Amino acid sequence: MSFASLYPRITRTRRIEDLSGVWDFQFDPERRGVAQGWAKGLPDPIEMPVPASFNDIFTDKASREYYGDFWYLRKVFIPGEWQDKELDIRFDAATHRARVFVNGDEIASHEGGFTPFVAHLNGHVRFNDWNTVAVLVNNELTEHTIPCGGTATLRDGTKICAPYFDFFNYSGLNRTVRLLATPKERIEDFAVTTQIVPQADGGSTARVSYTVRTTGTHRVEVHVLDEDGGEVGAALGSAGTIEIASAHLWNLRAAYLYTFRAEIWDEDALVDEWYDEIGLRTVEISHRQILVNGHPVYLKGFGRHEDSPVHGRGTDPVVNHRDFELLKWMGANSFRTSHYPYAEEQLYEADREGFFVIDEVAAVGMLRSTKNFADATTKAQGATFFDDPAVQEKTLPAHLAALEKLIERDKRHASVCAWSLFNEPDFSSEAAVPYAEKVFARAQELDPQKRPRSYTNVTRCRAGIDKCTHLADFMMLNRYDGWYVSGGPRIQDAEQILKEELHTWEKLEPDKPFMFTEYGTDTMAGVHKLPSVMWSEEYQLEFFELQHKIFDSFDWICGEQPWNLCDFQTTEGIMRVDGNRKGAFTRDRQPKAVAFLLRKRWLAKPDYSDGFIPER
């Protein structure tokens, strides 16, 4: 467990300085920077905003496609009044690995581009003075990184990214960087689990078990406040149970959040304080249904991407909020963090808005292909990704480490109702089974709330081919029958292909709920054809109408999340017109015709399959 897992909060004992802004920046293609002392000052820097991906800020192709080492550097003033504090710099993300230097000394490193880490500053800084913080970032991928990919080399020796996934390898300090000052004795981890007990009057009592990890031995108190600020429960000790009578439960599209405040006391002196806003709810699988607080839900929403013009994958609260407004306008109640952990601010907004989030580890690309969108539909020939002993020896530890960081960070979020442990892995070989078993077991071990676990099943591993379905608590299908398979005039064949497969799944997995986590067609906004042709808005409409007809004929399908909310950037290719165009909205967040079709369907389709209407 790591202090980095606690979202930064200003409290009576904690201080934060946001280091967002303009940093010095320089590429280091020959990897000379460490030896030449760039950690103390870059020899030829340019300005670079943080947070942001560096790629789309440039106007030359070589810089946009840069693949290798690159540096960020800035001066940071450390106040003298913080001398008795623990000092850390928290990086919400650095894609895909980073080494941190302070005043020339290397003090931290991190692997993984989508989860936070801290660099501890004590002993390396000058107080009441300016200090130099430098970050050496690298954005290269291999088959043993999470996500997976490779490297291509141009004739002049230039390296370029060859990802095993269909989204652009946006890189840099994509999320916020903060300077943190906390007490020497501090809270470093907090976890809760909830049991709902029905009351005679029809309400509920919530029994909330908690654990607090600190760096000392002084008295720990936990206080629970309702949304009006009134205290509704309290307990002493680093572990315990708090009963909240007549509890307001967190529900889909009807969220309620309690503030849990953990404190350390030395007699009457407050030592440290940290808080989080937490919803009380249960999630379970029963009778081919996903239940929230005992009621079956029907999930409506999208696969998404952290992707917007100019910012790339850089955190943008304006774009993030616009996406939630689009989701609410559509009548959606869910999304998947495809294909990596999203910024924490998005999960907090999902908590507040009552969205069911399927939180996905960045285990994407476990199929050897740089044209995965096409190869994903073709049955594997010969050895697969998981047949390689090096994958078992090297990729698995990286996968488990990424999973640990994800669950450690996101375990308190009410919105996080399920874990996705792989995206479209090639599970057609028995060699995948021991690998997947270890990942599923580790997720169960790490998560105090024991949320449902799954992965997205890829077309090449249709019913009867996938060797790992027994591990999933519910099944998630990514299907493009009518686009990559039997597209255009063959779309009627696509209907029969998918129906036949679903009947096979019905026999193979009779006790599990299924949902569709990807389906869609690339569509150019404004292209209209009568009769329809592929890439036109009319074809997208016909495809979706066909899919929904199929979904509605199987009562064990519990959700639909089209691919994608918005168009997004990918690696260039002859199958991509300035990126992936499967969005219901354009990349600048304007609707295509299919958005109105989905909105009409979802507004008429209840969130809860049993007619339950949650009170807010």
Coordinates of C-alpha atoms in Angstrom, one line a residue:
M1 CA 0.0 0.0 0.0
S2 CA 1.2 3.5 -0.8
F3 CA 0.5 7.0 0.4
A4 CA -0.1 7.8 -3.2
S5 CA -3.4 6.0 -3.1
L6 CA -5.0 8.8 -1.0
Y7 CA -6.5 11.6 -3.1
P8 CA -4.8 14.9 -2.0
R9 CA -7.0 16.9 0.4
I10 CA -6.4 20.2 2.1
T11 CA -7.4 19.8 5.8
R12 CA -6.5 21.3 9.1
T13 CA -3.2 19.4 9.0
R14 CA -2.4 19.1 5.2
R15 CA -1.4 21.6 2.6
I16 CA -1.2 21.4 -1.2
E17 CA 0.5 23.5 -3.9
D18 CA -0.7 22.8 -7.4
L19 CA 2.3 22.6 -9.8
S20 CA 0.2 22.8 -12.9
G21 CA 1.4 25.4 -15.4
V22 CA 4.3 25.8 -17.8
W23 CA 7.4 23.5 -17.3
D24 CA 10.6 23.3 -19.3
F25 CA 10.6 20.4 -21.7
Q26 CA 13.2 18.7 -24.0
F27 CA 13.4 15.5 -26.0
D28 CA 16.3 13.2 -25.2
P29 CA 16.5 10.7 -28.2
E30 CA 20.1 9.8 -27.5
R31 CA 19.5 9.3 -23.8
R32 CA 22.3 11.7 -22.8
G33 CA 20.4 13.6 -20.2
V34 CA 21.3 11.7 -17.0
A35 CA 25.0 11.5 -17.8
Q36 CA 25.1 15.2 -18.8
G37 CA 23.3 16.5 -15.8
W38 CA 20.0 17.6 -17.3
A39 CA 18.3 17.0 -14.0
K40 CA 19.9 20.3 -12.9
G41 CA 18.9 22.2 -16.0
L42 CA 17.9 21.4 -19.6
P43 CA 20.4 22.6 -22.2
D44 CA 17.8 23.7 -24.8
P45 CA 14.4 23.6 -23.3
I46 CA 11.0 24.7 -24.7
E47 CA 7.9 25.5 -22.8
M48 CA 5.3 22.8 -22.2
P49 CA 2.0 23.0 -20.3
V50 CA 1.2 20.5 -17.5
P51 CA -1.1 18.7 -17.4
A52 CA -1.2 17.8 -21.1
S53 CA 0.0 15.3 -23.6
F54 CA 3.0 16.8 -25.5
N55 CA 2.0 15.3 -28.9
D56 CA -0.7 17.5 -30.4
I57 CA 0.9 20.7 -29.1
F58 CA 3.6 20.4 -31.8
T59 CA 3.2 21.4 -35.5
D60 CA 5.9 19.0 -36.8
K61 CA 5.3 15.3 -37.3
A62 CA 8.6 14.2 -35.7
S63 CA 7.8 15.8 -32.4
R64 CA 4.1 14.6 -32.4
E65 CA 5.3 11.0 -33.0
Y66 CA 8.3 11.2 -30.7
Y67 CA 9.1 7.9 -29.0
G68 CA 11.7 7.6 -26.3
D69 CA 13.0 9.7 -23.4
F70 CA 11.9 13.2 -22.7
W71 CA 12.3 15.6 -19.8
Y72 CA 10.2 18.0 -17.8
L73 CA 11.8 20.5 -15.4
R74 CA 10.7 23.4 -13.2
K75 CA 11.7 25.4 -10.1
V76 CA 9.6 24.9 -6.9
F77 CA 9.7 27.1 -3.9
I78 CA 9.6 25.2 -0.6
P79 CA 8.2 27.4 2.3
G80 CA 10.2 27.5 5.5
E81 CA 7.1 26.8 7.6
W82 CA 6.9 23.3 6.1
Q83 CA 10.2 22.2 7.7
D84 CA 8.4 20.0 10.3
K85 CA 6.3 18.3 7.6
E86 CA 6.6 15.3 5.4
L87 CA 7.0 16.6 1.8
D88 CA 6.0 14.7 -1.3
I89 CA 5.4 15.5 -4.9
R90 CA 2.4 13.5 -6.2
F91 CA 2.3 12.8 -10.0
D92 CA -1.2 11.7 -10.9
A93 CA 0.2 10.1 -14.0
A94 CA 3.4 10.0 -16.1
T95 CA 3.0 8.0 -19.3
H96 CA 4.5 5.4 -19.2
R97 CA 7.4 5.5 -16.8
A98 CA 9.3 8.1 -14.9
R99 CA 12.4 8.9 -12.9
V100 CA 12.2 12.0 -10.6
F101 CA 15.2 14.1 -9.6
V102 CA 15.3 16.9 -7.1
N103 CA 18.3 19.3 -7.1
G104 CA 20.1 16.8 -9.3
D105 CA 19.5 13.7 -7.0
E106 CA 17.3 10.9 -8.3
I107 CA 14.8 10.2 -5.6
A108 CA 12.0 8.1 -7.1
S109 CA 10.9 6.0 -10.1
H110 CA 7.6 4.6 -11.3
E111 CA 6.3 2.2 -13.9
G112 CA 2.8 2.6 -15.3
G113 CA 1.3 5.6 -17.1
F114 CA -2.2 5.8 -15.6
T115 CA -1.8 5.6 -11.8
P116 CA -0.3 8.1 -9.3
F117 CA 3.0 7.9 -7.4
V118 CA 4.8 10.1 -5.0
A119 CA 8.5 11.3 -4.7
H120 CA 9.5 11.9 -1.1
L121 CA 11.4 15.2 -0.8
N122 CA 12.7 15.3 2.8
G123 CA 16.4 15.4 2.9
H124 CA 16.7 16.6 -0.7
V125 CA 15.3 20.1 -0.6
R126 CA 16.3 23.6 0.7
F127 CA 13.6 25.3 2.7
N128 CA 12.7 29.0 2.1
D129 CA 14.4 28.6 -1.3
W130 CA 13.9 27.5 -4.9
N131 CA 14.5 23.9 -5.8
T132 CA 14.8 22.1 -9.1
V133 CA 12.4 19.3 -9.9
A134 CA 13.1 17.3 -13.0
V135 CA 11.2 14.3 -14.4
L136 CA 12.6 11.9 -17.0
V137 CA 9.7 10.3 -18.8
N138 CA 9.7 7.5 -21.3
N139 CA 6.7 6.4 -23.5
E140 CA 8.0 3.2 -25.1
L141 CA 6.0 0.0 -25.1
T142 CA 7.0 -3.7 -25.2
E143 CA 5.1 -7.0 -24.9
H144 CA 6.0 -6.9 -21.2
T145 CA 4.6 -3.5 -20.4
I146 CA 1.0 -2.6 -19.5
P147 CA -0.4 -1.6 -22.1
C148 CA 1.4 -3.8 -24.7
G149 CA 3.1 -2.8 -27.9
G150 CA 6.3 -2.6 -29.7
T151 CA 8.7 -0.4 -31.7
A152 CA 9.1 0.2 -35.4
T153 CA 12.3 1.8 -36.8
L154 CA 12.4 4.1 -39.8
R155 CA 15.2 3.9 -42.4
D156 CA 17.0 6.8 -40.7
G157 CA 17.0 5.0 -37.3
T158 CA 14.1 7.0 -35.9
K159 CA 11.9 4.9 -33.5
I160 CA 8.1 5.1 -33.7
C161 CA 5.4 3.5 -31.6
A162 CA 3.9 0.2 -32.8
P163 CA 1.0 -0.2 -30.3
Y164 CA -1.0 -3.4 -30.0
F165 CA -4.1 -1.3 -29.4
D166 CA -6.3 1.1 -31.4
F167 CA -5.8 4.4 -29.7
F168 CA -3.0 7.0 -29.9
N169 CA 0.0 6.7 -27.5
Y170 CA -0.5 10.1 -26.0
S171 CA 2.4 10.8 -23.6
G172 CA 3.7 13.1 -21.0
L173 CA 2.6 14.5 -17.6
N174 CA -1.0 13.9 -18.6
R175 CA -2.5 14.7 -15.1
T176 CA -2.0 17.1 -12.2
V177 CA 1.3 17.4 -10.3
R178 CA 1.0 18.6 -6.7
L179 CA 3.4 19.4 -3.8
L180 CA 2.0 17.9 -0.6
A181 CA 2.9 18.8 3.0
T182 CA 1.6 16.4 5.6
P183 CA 2.3 15.7 9.3
K184 CA 5.2 13.4 10.2
E185 CA 2.7 11.0 11.7
R186 CA 0.0 10.7 9.1
I187 CA -2.9 8.7 7.6
E188 CA -1.7 6.7 4.6
D189 CA -4.6 4.4 3.7
F190 CA -8.4 4.2 4.3
A191 CA -10.8 1.5 3.2
V192 CA -14.5 0.7 3.8
T193 CA -17.0 -2.1 3.1
T194 CA -20.7 -1.8 3.5
Q195 CA -23.4 -4.2 4.6
I196 CA -27.0 -3.2 4.1
V197 CA -29.5 -4.3 6.7
P198 CA -33.3 -3.8 6.0
Q199 CA -35.3 -1.9 8.7
A200 CA -38.9 -2.7 9.7
D201 CA -40.0 0.7 8.3
G202 CA -38.7 -0.1 4.9
G203 CA -35.4 1.9 5.3
S204 CA -31.9 0.5 5.7
T205 CA -29.2 0.4 8.3
A206 CA -25.7 0.6 6.8
R207 CA -23.0 -1.3 8.7
V208 CA -19.8 0.2 7.5
S209 CA -16.6 -1.6 8.4
Y210 CA -13.4 0.5 8.0
T211 CA -9.7 0.3 8.3
V212 CA -7.2 3.1 8.7
R213 CA -3.5 2.7 8.2
T214 CA -1.2 5.3 9.9
T215 CA 2.5 5.7 10.4
G216 CA 2.2 6.0 14.2
T217 CA 0.5 4.7 17.3
H218 CA -1.7 7.6 18.4
R219 CA -5.4 7.5 18.8
V220 CA -7.5 7.1 15.6
E221 CA -11.0 8.4 15.3
V222 CA -13.4 8.1 12.3
H223 CA -16.4 10.4 12.0
V224 CA -19.2 10.2 9.4
L225 CA -21.1 13.2 8.2
D226 CA -24.2 13.4 6.0
E227 CA -24.6 15.8 3.1
D228 CA -25.9 18.5 5.5
G229 CA -22.8 18.3 7.6
G230 CA -24.4 16.5 10.6
E231 CA -22.6 13.7 12.3
V232 CA -24.3 10.3 11.9
G233 CA -21.7 8.0 13.2
A234 CA -18.3 7.7 14.8
A235 CA -15.8 5.2 16.1
L236 CA -12.4 4.8 17.8
G237 CA -9.6 2.7 16.6
S238 CA -7.8 2.0 13.3
A239 CA -10.4 -0.6 12.5
G240 CA -14.1 -0.9 13.4
T241 CA -17.7 -0.8 12.3
I242 CA -20.0 2.2 12.3
E243 CA -23.8 1.7 12.1
I244 CA -25.7 4.4 10.2
A245 CA -29.5 4.1 10.8
S246 CA -31.9 5.2 8.1
A247 CA -29.0 5.4 5.7
H248 CA -29.3 7.1 2.4
L249 CA -28.0 4.6 -0.1
W250 CA -26.0 5.4 -3.2
N251 CA -27.9 4.3 -6.3
L252 CA -27.6 4.6 -10.1
R253 CA -28.4 8.2 -11.1
A254 CA -29.5 8.9 -7.5
A255 CA -26.2 9.3 -5.6
Y256 CA -25.8 10.2 -2.0
L257 CA -22.3 10.6 -0.4
Y258 CA -21.3 10.6 3.2
T259 CA -18.1 12.3 4.3
F260 CA -15.8 9.9 6.2
R261 CA -13.2 11.9 8.2
A262 CA -10.3 10.0 9.7
E263 CA -8.3 11.7 12.4
I264 CA -5.2 11.1 14.5
W265 CA -5.1 12.6 18.0
D266 CA -2.4 12.9 20.6
E267 CA -4.5 13.6 23.7
D268 CA -6.3 16.8 22.8
A269 CA -4.0 17.7 19.9
L270 CA -5.0 16.9 16.3
V271 CA -2.1 15.2 14.6
D272 CA -3.5 14.5 11.1
E273 CA -6.8 14.6 9.3
W274 CA -8.0 13.3 5.9
Y275 CA -11.4 12.8 4.4
D276 CA -13.2 11.2 1.5
E277 CA -16.7 11.3 0.1
I278 CA -18.1 7.8 0.0
G279 CA -21.4 6.3 -1.1
L280 CA -22.9 3.3 0.7
R281 CA -24.1 0.5 -1.6
T282 CA -23.7 -3.1 -2.4
V283 CA -23.0 -4.8 -5.8
E284 CA -23.4 -8.5 -6.5
I285 CA -24.2 -11.0 -9.2
S286 CA -27.3 -13.2 -8.8
H287 CA -29.6 -15.1 -11.2
R288 CA -28.1 -13.8 -14.3
Q289 CA -28.4 -10.2 -13.1
I290 CA -26.1 -7.5 -11.7
L291 CA -27.6 -6.1 -8.5
V292 CA -27.0 -2.8 -6.9
N293 CA -28.4 -2.7 -3.3
G294 CA -30.3 -5.9 -4.2
H295 CA -32.0 -4.5 -7.3
P296 CA -31.2 -5.7 -10.8
V297 CA -29.8 -2.9 -13.0
Y298 CA -29.7 -2.4 -16.8
L299 CA -26.5 -0.7 -17.8
K300 CA -26.7 2.0 -20.5
G301 CA -23.6 4.0 -21.4
F302 CA -20.4 3.9 -23.4
G303 CA -16.9 2.8 -23.7
R304 CA -14.9 6.1 -23.6
H305 CA -11.5 7.5 -24.0
E306 CA -9.6 10.3 -22.2
D307 CA -9.1 12.1 -25.5
S308 CA -9.7 15.6 -26.8
P309 CA -8.2 18.0 -29.4
V310 CA -4.9 19.6 -28.5
H311 CA -4.9 18.2 -24.9
G312 CA -4.6 14.6 -26.1
R313 CA -5.0 12.6 -22.9
G314 CA -4.2 15.5 -20.7
T315 CA -6.8 16.1 -17.9
D316 CA -9.2 18.8 -18.8
P317 CA -12.1 19.4 -16.3
V318 CA -14.1 21.3 -19.0
V319 CA -14.0 18.3 -21.4
N320 CA -14.6 15.8 -18.6
H321 CA -17.7 17.7 -17.4
R322 CA -19.0 18.1 -21.0
D323 CA -18.8 14.3 -21.3
F324 CA -20.9 13.8 -18.2
E325 CA -23.4 16.3 -19.5
L326 CA -23.6 14.3 -22.7
L327 CA -24.0 11.0 -20.7
K328 CA -26.8 12.5 -18.6
W329 CA -28.6 13.9 -21.7
M330 CA -28.5 10.5 -23.3
G331 CA -30.1 8.8 -20.3
A332 CA -26.9 6.8 -19.6
N333 CA -26.1 5.4 -16.2
S334 CA -22.6 3.8 -16.8
F335 CA -19.3 3.7 -18.6
R336 CA -16.2 1.6 -18.8
T337 CA -12.7 3.3 -18.3
S338 CA -11.5 1.8 -21.6
H339 CA -8.6 1.0 -21.7
Y340 CA -6.8 2.2 -18.7
P341 CA -7.6 3.9 -15.3
Y342 CA -9.0 7.4 -15.8
A343 CA -8.2 10.5 -13.8
E344 CA -9.5 10.4 -10.3
E345 CA -11.5 13.5 -10.8
Q346 CA -13.7 11.6 -13.3
L347 CA -14.4 8.9 -10.8
Y348 CA -15.4 11.5 -8.2
E349 CA -17.8 13.0 -10.7
A350 CA -19.2 9.6 -11.4
D351 CA -19.7 9.2 -7.6
R352 CA -21.6 12.4 -7.4
E353 CA -23.7 11.7 -10.5
G354 CA -24.5 8.1 -9.7
F355 CA -22.8 6.3 -12.6
F356 CA -21.9 2.6 -12.6
V357 CA -18.2 2.5 -13.6
I358 CA -16.5 -0.6 -14.9
D359 CA -12.9 0.2 -13.9
E360 CA -10.3 -1.2 -16.3
V361 CA -6.7 -2.0 -15.8
A362 CA -4.4 -1.0 -18.7
A363 CA -4.1 -4.6 -19.8
V364 CA -4.8 -3.9 -23.5
G365 CA -2.9 -5.3 -26.5
M366 CA -2.6 -8.9 -25.4
L367 CA -2.9 -9.9 -29.1
R368 CA 0.2 -9.6 -31.3
S369 CA -1.1 -7.1 -33.9
T370 CA -0.7 -3.5 -34.8
K371 CA -3.9 -3.9 -36.8
N372 CA -5.8 -5.4 -33.9
F373 CA -9.2 -4.1 -34.9
A374 CA -9.0 -6.4 -37.9
D375 CA -7.0 -9.3 -36.5
A376 CA -9.3 -9.4 -33.4
T377 CA -12.0 -10.9 -35.6
T378 CA -9.9 -13.8 -37.0
K379 CA -9.3 -17.0 -35.1
A380 CA -5.7 -17.4 -33.9
Q381 CA -3.4 -19.5 -36.1
G382 CA -0.4 -21.0 -34.2
A383 CA 1.0 -19.6 -31.0
T384 CA -0.8 -16.9 -29.2
F385 CA 0.4 -14.1 -26.9
F386 CA 0.0 -16.2 -23.8
D387 CA 2.0 -19.2 -25.2
D388 CA 5.2 -17.1 -24.9
P389 CA 7.0 -18.1 -21.7
A390 CA 8.4 -14.5 -21.5
V391 CA 4.8 -13.2 -21.2
Q392 CA 4.2 -15.5 -18.2
E393 CA 7.6 -14.4 -16.7
K394 CA 7.7 -10.7 -17.4
T395 CA 4.2 -9.4 -18.5
L396 CA 2.4 -11.1 -15.6
P397 CA 4.3 -9.3 -12.8
A398 CA 3.8 -5.9 -14.6
H399 CA 0.0 -6.7 -15.0
L400 CA -0.3 -7.6 -11.3
A401 CA 1.6 -4.5 -10.2
A402 CA -0.7 -2.3 -12.4
L403 CA -3.8 -4.1 -11.0
E404 CA -2.6 -3.5 -7.4
K405 CA -2.1 0.2 -8.1
L406 CA -5.6 0.5 -9.7
I407 CA -7.5 -1.2 -6.9
E408 CA -5.4 0.6 -4.2
R409 CA -6.4 4.0 -5.8
D410 CA -10.0 3.3 -6.6
K411 CA -11.3 1.0 -3.9
R412 CA -13.3 3.7 -2.0
H413 CA -15.3 4.9 -5.0
A414 CA -19.0 4.0 -4.9
S415 CA -19.2 4.5 -8.7
V416 CA -16.6 1.7 -9.2
C417 CA -18.9 -1.2 -9.2
A418 CA -16.8 -3.8 -11.2
W419 CA -13.3 -4.4 -12.3
S420 CA -12.3 -5.2 -15.9
L421 CA -9.0 -7.1 -15.7
F422 CA -8.2 -7.4 -19.5
N423 CA -9.4 -5.8 -22.7
E424 CA -9.8 -8.2 -25.6
P425 CA -7.1 -10.7 -24.6
D426 CA -6.4 -13.7 -26.9
F427 CA -7.8 -16.4 -24.5
S428 CA -8.0 -19.0 -27.3
S429 CA -5.0 -21.0 -25.8
E430 CA -4.9 -23.1 -22.6
A431 CA -1.7 -21.2 -21.8
A432 CA -3.9 -18.2 -21.0
V433 CA -5.6 -19.9 -18.1
P434 CA -2.9 -19.9 -15.4
Y435 CA -2.1 -16.3 -16.3
A436 CA -5.7 -15.2 -16.0
E437 CA -6.3 -17.2 -12.9
K438 CA -3.5 -15.3 -11.1
V439 CA -4.9 -12.0 -12.2
F440 CA -8.5 -12.8 -11.1
A441 CA -7.3 -14.2 -7.8
R442 CA -5.2 -11.2 -7.1
A443 CA -8.1 -8.8 -7.8
Q444 CA -10.3 -10.7 -5.3
E445 CA -7.6 -10.6 -2.7
L446 CA -6.9 -6.8 -3.1
D447 CA -10.4 -5.5 -3.2
P448 CA -12.0 -5.2 0.3
Q449 CA -15.5 -4.8 -1.3
K450 CA -15.1 -8.0 -3.5
R451 CA -16.6 -6.3 -6.5
P452 CA -17.5 -8.4 -9.6
R453 CA -14.6 -9.1 -12.0
S454 CA -14.7 -9.6 -15.7
Y455 CA -12.8 -8.8 -19.0
T456 CA -14.0 -7.9 -22.5
N457 CA -14.3 -11.0 -24.7
V458 CA -12.9 -10.4 -28.2
T459 CA -14.5 -11.7 -31.4
R460 CA -11.7 -14.1 -32.2
C461 CA -12.6 -15.9 -28.9
R462 CA -16.3 -16.4 -29.6
A463 CA -18.4 -18.8 -27.5
G464 CA -16.6 -22.1 -27.2
I465 CA -13.2 -20.8 -28.1
D466 CA -12.4 -18.6 -25.0
K467 CA -10.7 -20.7 -22.3
C468 CA -11.2 -18.3 -19.4
T469 CA -14.9 -17.6 -19.2
H470 CA -15.2 -19.6 -16.0
L471 CA -13.2 -16.9 -14.2
A472 CA -15.5 -14.0 -15.0
D473 CA -18.4 -13.1 -12.6
F474 CA -20.2 -11.6 -15.6
M475 CA -19.4 -11.6 -19.3
M476 CA -18.6 -8.5 -21.4
L477 CA -18.7 -8.9 -25.2
N478 CA -17.0 -6.7 -27.7
R479 CA -18.7 -7.4 -31.1
Y480 CA -18.6 -5.8 -34.5
D481 CA -20.8 -8.1 -36.5
G482 CA -22.0 -5.8 -39.2
W483 CA -18.8 -3.8 -39.4
Y484 CA -15.5 -5.8 -39.3
V485 CA -17.5 -9.0 -39.8
S486 CA -20.3 -9.1 -42.5
G487 CA -20.5 -5.4 -43.1
G488 CA -22.4 -3.5 -45.8
P489 CA -24.8 -5.6 -47.8
R490 CA -23.9 -8.6 -45.6
I491 CA -25.3 -7.0 -42.5
Q492 CA -28.3 -9.4 -42.4
D493 CA -25.8 -12.3 -42.1
A494 CA -24.3 -10.4 -39.2
E495 CA -27.7 -10.6 -37.4
Q496 CA -27.7 -14.4 -37.7
I497 CA -24.0 -14.8 -36.7
L498 CA -24.5 -12.9 -33.5
K499 CA -27.8 -14.6 -32.6
E500 CA -26.3 -18.0 -33.1
E501 CA -23.4 -17.1 -30.9
L502 CA -25.6 -15.8 -28.2
H503 CA -27.6 -19.1 -28.2
T504 CA -24.2 -20.9 -27.7
W505 CA -23.3 -18.6 -24.8
E506 CA -26.7 -19.4 -23.3
K507 CA -25.7 -23.0 -23.1
L508 CA -22.1 -22.5 -22.1
E509 CA -22.7 -19.9 -19.3
P510 CA -26.3 -20.4 -18.2
D511 CA -25.8 -18.7 -14.8
K512 CA -24.0 -15.5 -15.8
P513 CA -25.3 -12.1 -16.9
F514 CA -23.9 -10.7 -20.2
M515 CA -23.5 -7.2 -21.4
F516 CA -22.2 -5.7 -24.6
T517 CA -19.2 -3.4 -23.8
E518 CA -18.4 -2.6 -27.5
Y519 CA -20.4 -2.5 -30.7
G520 CA -20.5 0.2 -33.4
T521 CA -19.5 1.4 -36.8
D522 CA -17.1 4.1 -38.0
T523 CA -19.2 7.0 -39.2
M524 CA -18.3 10.3 -40.7
A525 CA -20.5 13.0 -39.3
G526 CA -22.5 14.6 -42.1
V527 CA -22.1 11.8 -44.6
H528 CA -25.6 10.8 -45.7
K529 CA -26.5 8.0 -48.2
L530 CA -29.9 6.6 -49.4
P531 CA -29.7 3.7 -49.5
S532 CA -27.2 3.5 -46.7
V533 CA -23.5 2.6 -47.2
M534 CA -20.8 2.0 -44.6
W535 CA -19.4 5.2 -43.0
S536 CA -22.7 7.0 -43.5
E537 CA -24.9 8.1 -40.6
E538 CA -27.7 6.1 -42.0
Y539 CA -25.6 2.9 -41.9
Q540 CA -24.7 3.6 -38.2
L541 CA -28.4 4.0 -37.4
E542 CA -29.4 0.7 -39.2
F543 CA -26.6 -1.1 -37.4
F544 CA -27.7 0.1 -34.0
E545 CA -31.3 -0.7 -34.6
L546 CA -30.3 -4.3 -35.5
Q547 CA -28.1 -4.6 -32.4
H548 CA -30.9 -3.4 -30.1
K549 CA -33.4 -5.8 -31.7
I550 CA -31.0 -8.7 -30.8
F551 CA -30.3 -7.4 -27.3
D552 CA -34.0 -7.2 -26.5
S553 CA -34.6 -10.8 -27.5
F554 CA -32.3 -12.2 -24.7
D555 CA -33.5 -11.4 -21.2
W556 CA -30.1 -12.2 -19.7
I557 CA -28.4 -9.3 -21.4
C558 CA -28.0 -6.7 -18.7
G559 CA -26.4 -3.8 -20.4
E560 CA -25.2 -2.1 -23.6
Q561 CA -22.2 0.2 -23.9
P562 CA -21.6 1.2 -27.5
W563 CA -18.2 2.0 -28.8
N564 CA -17.6 5.0 -28.4
L565 CA -19.0 8.1 -26.7
C566 CA -16.9 10.3 -28.9
D567 CA -14.6 10.0 -31.9
F568 CA -10.9 9.7 -30.8
Q569 CA -7.4 9.7 -32.1
T570 CA -5.6 6.6 -33.1
T571 CA -2.4 5.6 -34.9
E572 CA -2.6 6.6 -38.6
G573 CA -3.8 4.0 -41.1
I574 CA -5.8 3.3 -44.2
M575 CA -8.7 2.0 -41.9
R576 CA -8.7 5.3 -39.9
V577 CA -9.8 8.7 -41.1
D578 CA -8.1 11.0 -38.6
G579 CA -8.8 8.5 -35.8
N580 CA -11.6 6.2 -34.8
R581 CA -15.0 7.5 -36.0
K582 CA -17.2 5.2 -34.0
G583 CA -18.4 7.9 -31.6
A584 CA -22.0 8.8 -31.1
F585 CA -20.5 12.3 -30.9
T586 CA -17.7 13.9 -32.8
R587 CA -14.4 14.5 -31.2
D588 CA -15.5 18.0 -30.4
R589 CA -18.6 16.6 -28.6
Q590 CA -21.3 17.3 -31.1
P591 CA -24.0 14.6 -31.8
K592 CA -24.3 12.3 -34.8
A593 CA -27.8 11.0 -35.7
V594 CA -27.2 7.9 -33.7
A595 CA -27.0 9.9 -30.5
F596 CA -30.7 10.8 -30.8
L597 CA -31.6 7.1 -31.4
L598 CA -29.8 6.0 -28.3
R599 CA -31.2 8.9 -26.3
K600 CA -34.8 7.9 -27.2
R601 CA -34.1 4.3 -26.3
W602 CA -32.3 4.9 -23.0
L603 CA -34.7 7.5 -21.7
A604 CA -37.5 4.9 -22.1
K605 CA -35.5 2.1 -20.6
P606 CA -35.4 2.0 -16.8
D607 CA -32.1 1.9 -14.9
Y608 CA -33.5 -0.9 -12.7
S609 CA -35.0 -4.0 -14.3
D610 CA -37.5 -4.6 -11.5
G611 CA -39.1 -1.2 -11.6
F612 CA -37.3 0.1 -8.5
I613 CA -37.1 3.9 -8.5
P614 CA -34.4 5.2 -6.1
E615 CA -35.0 8.2 -4.0
R616 CA -32.5 11.0 -3.8

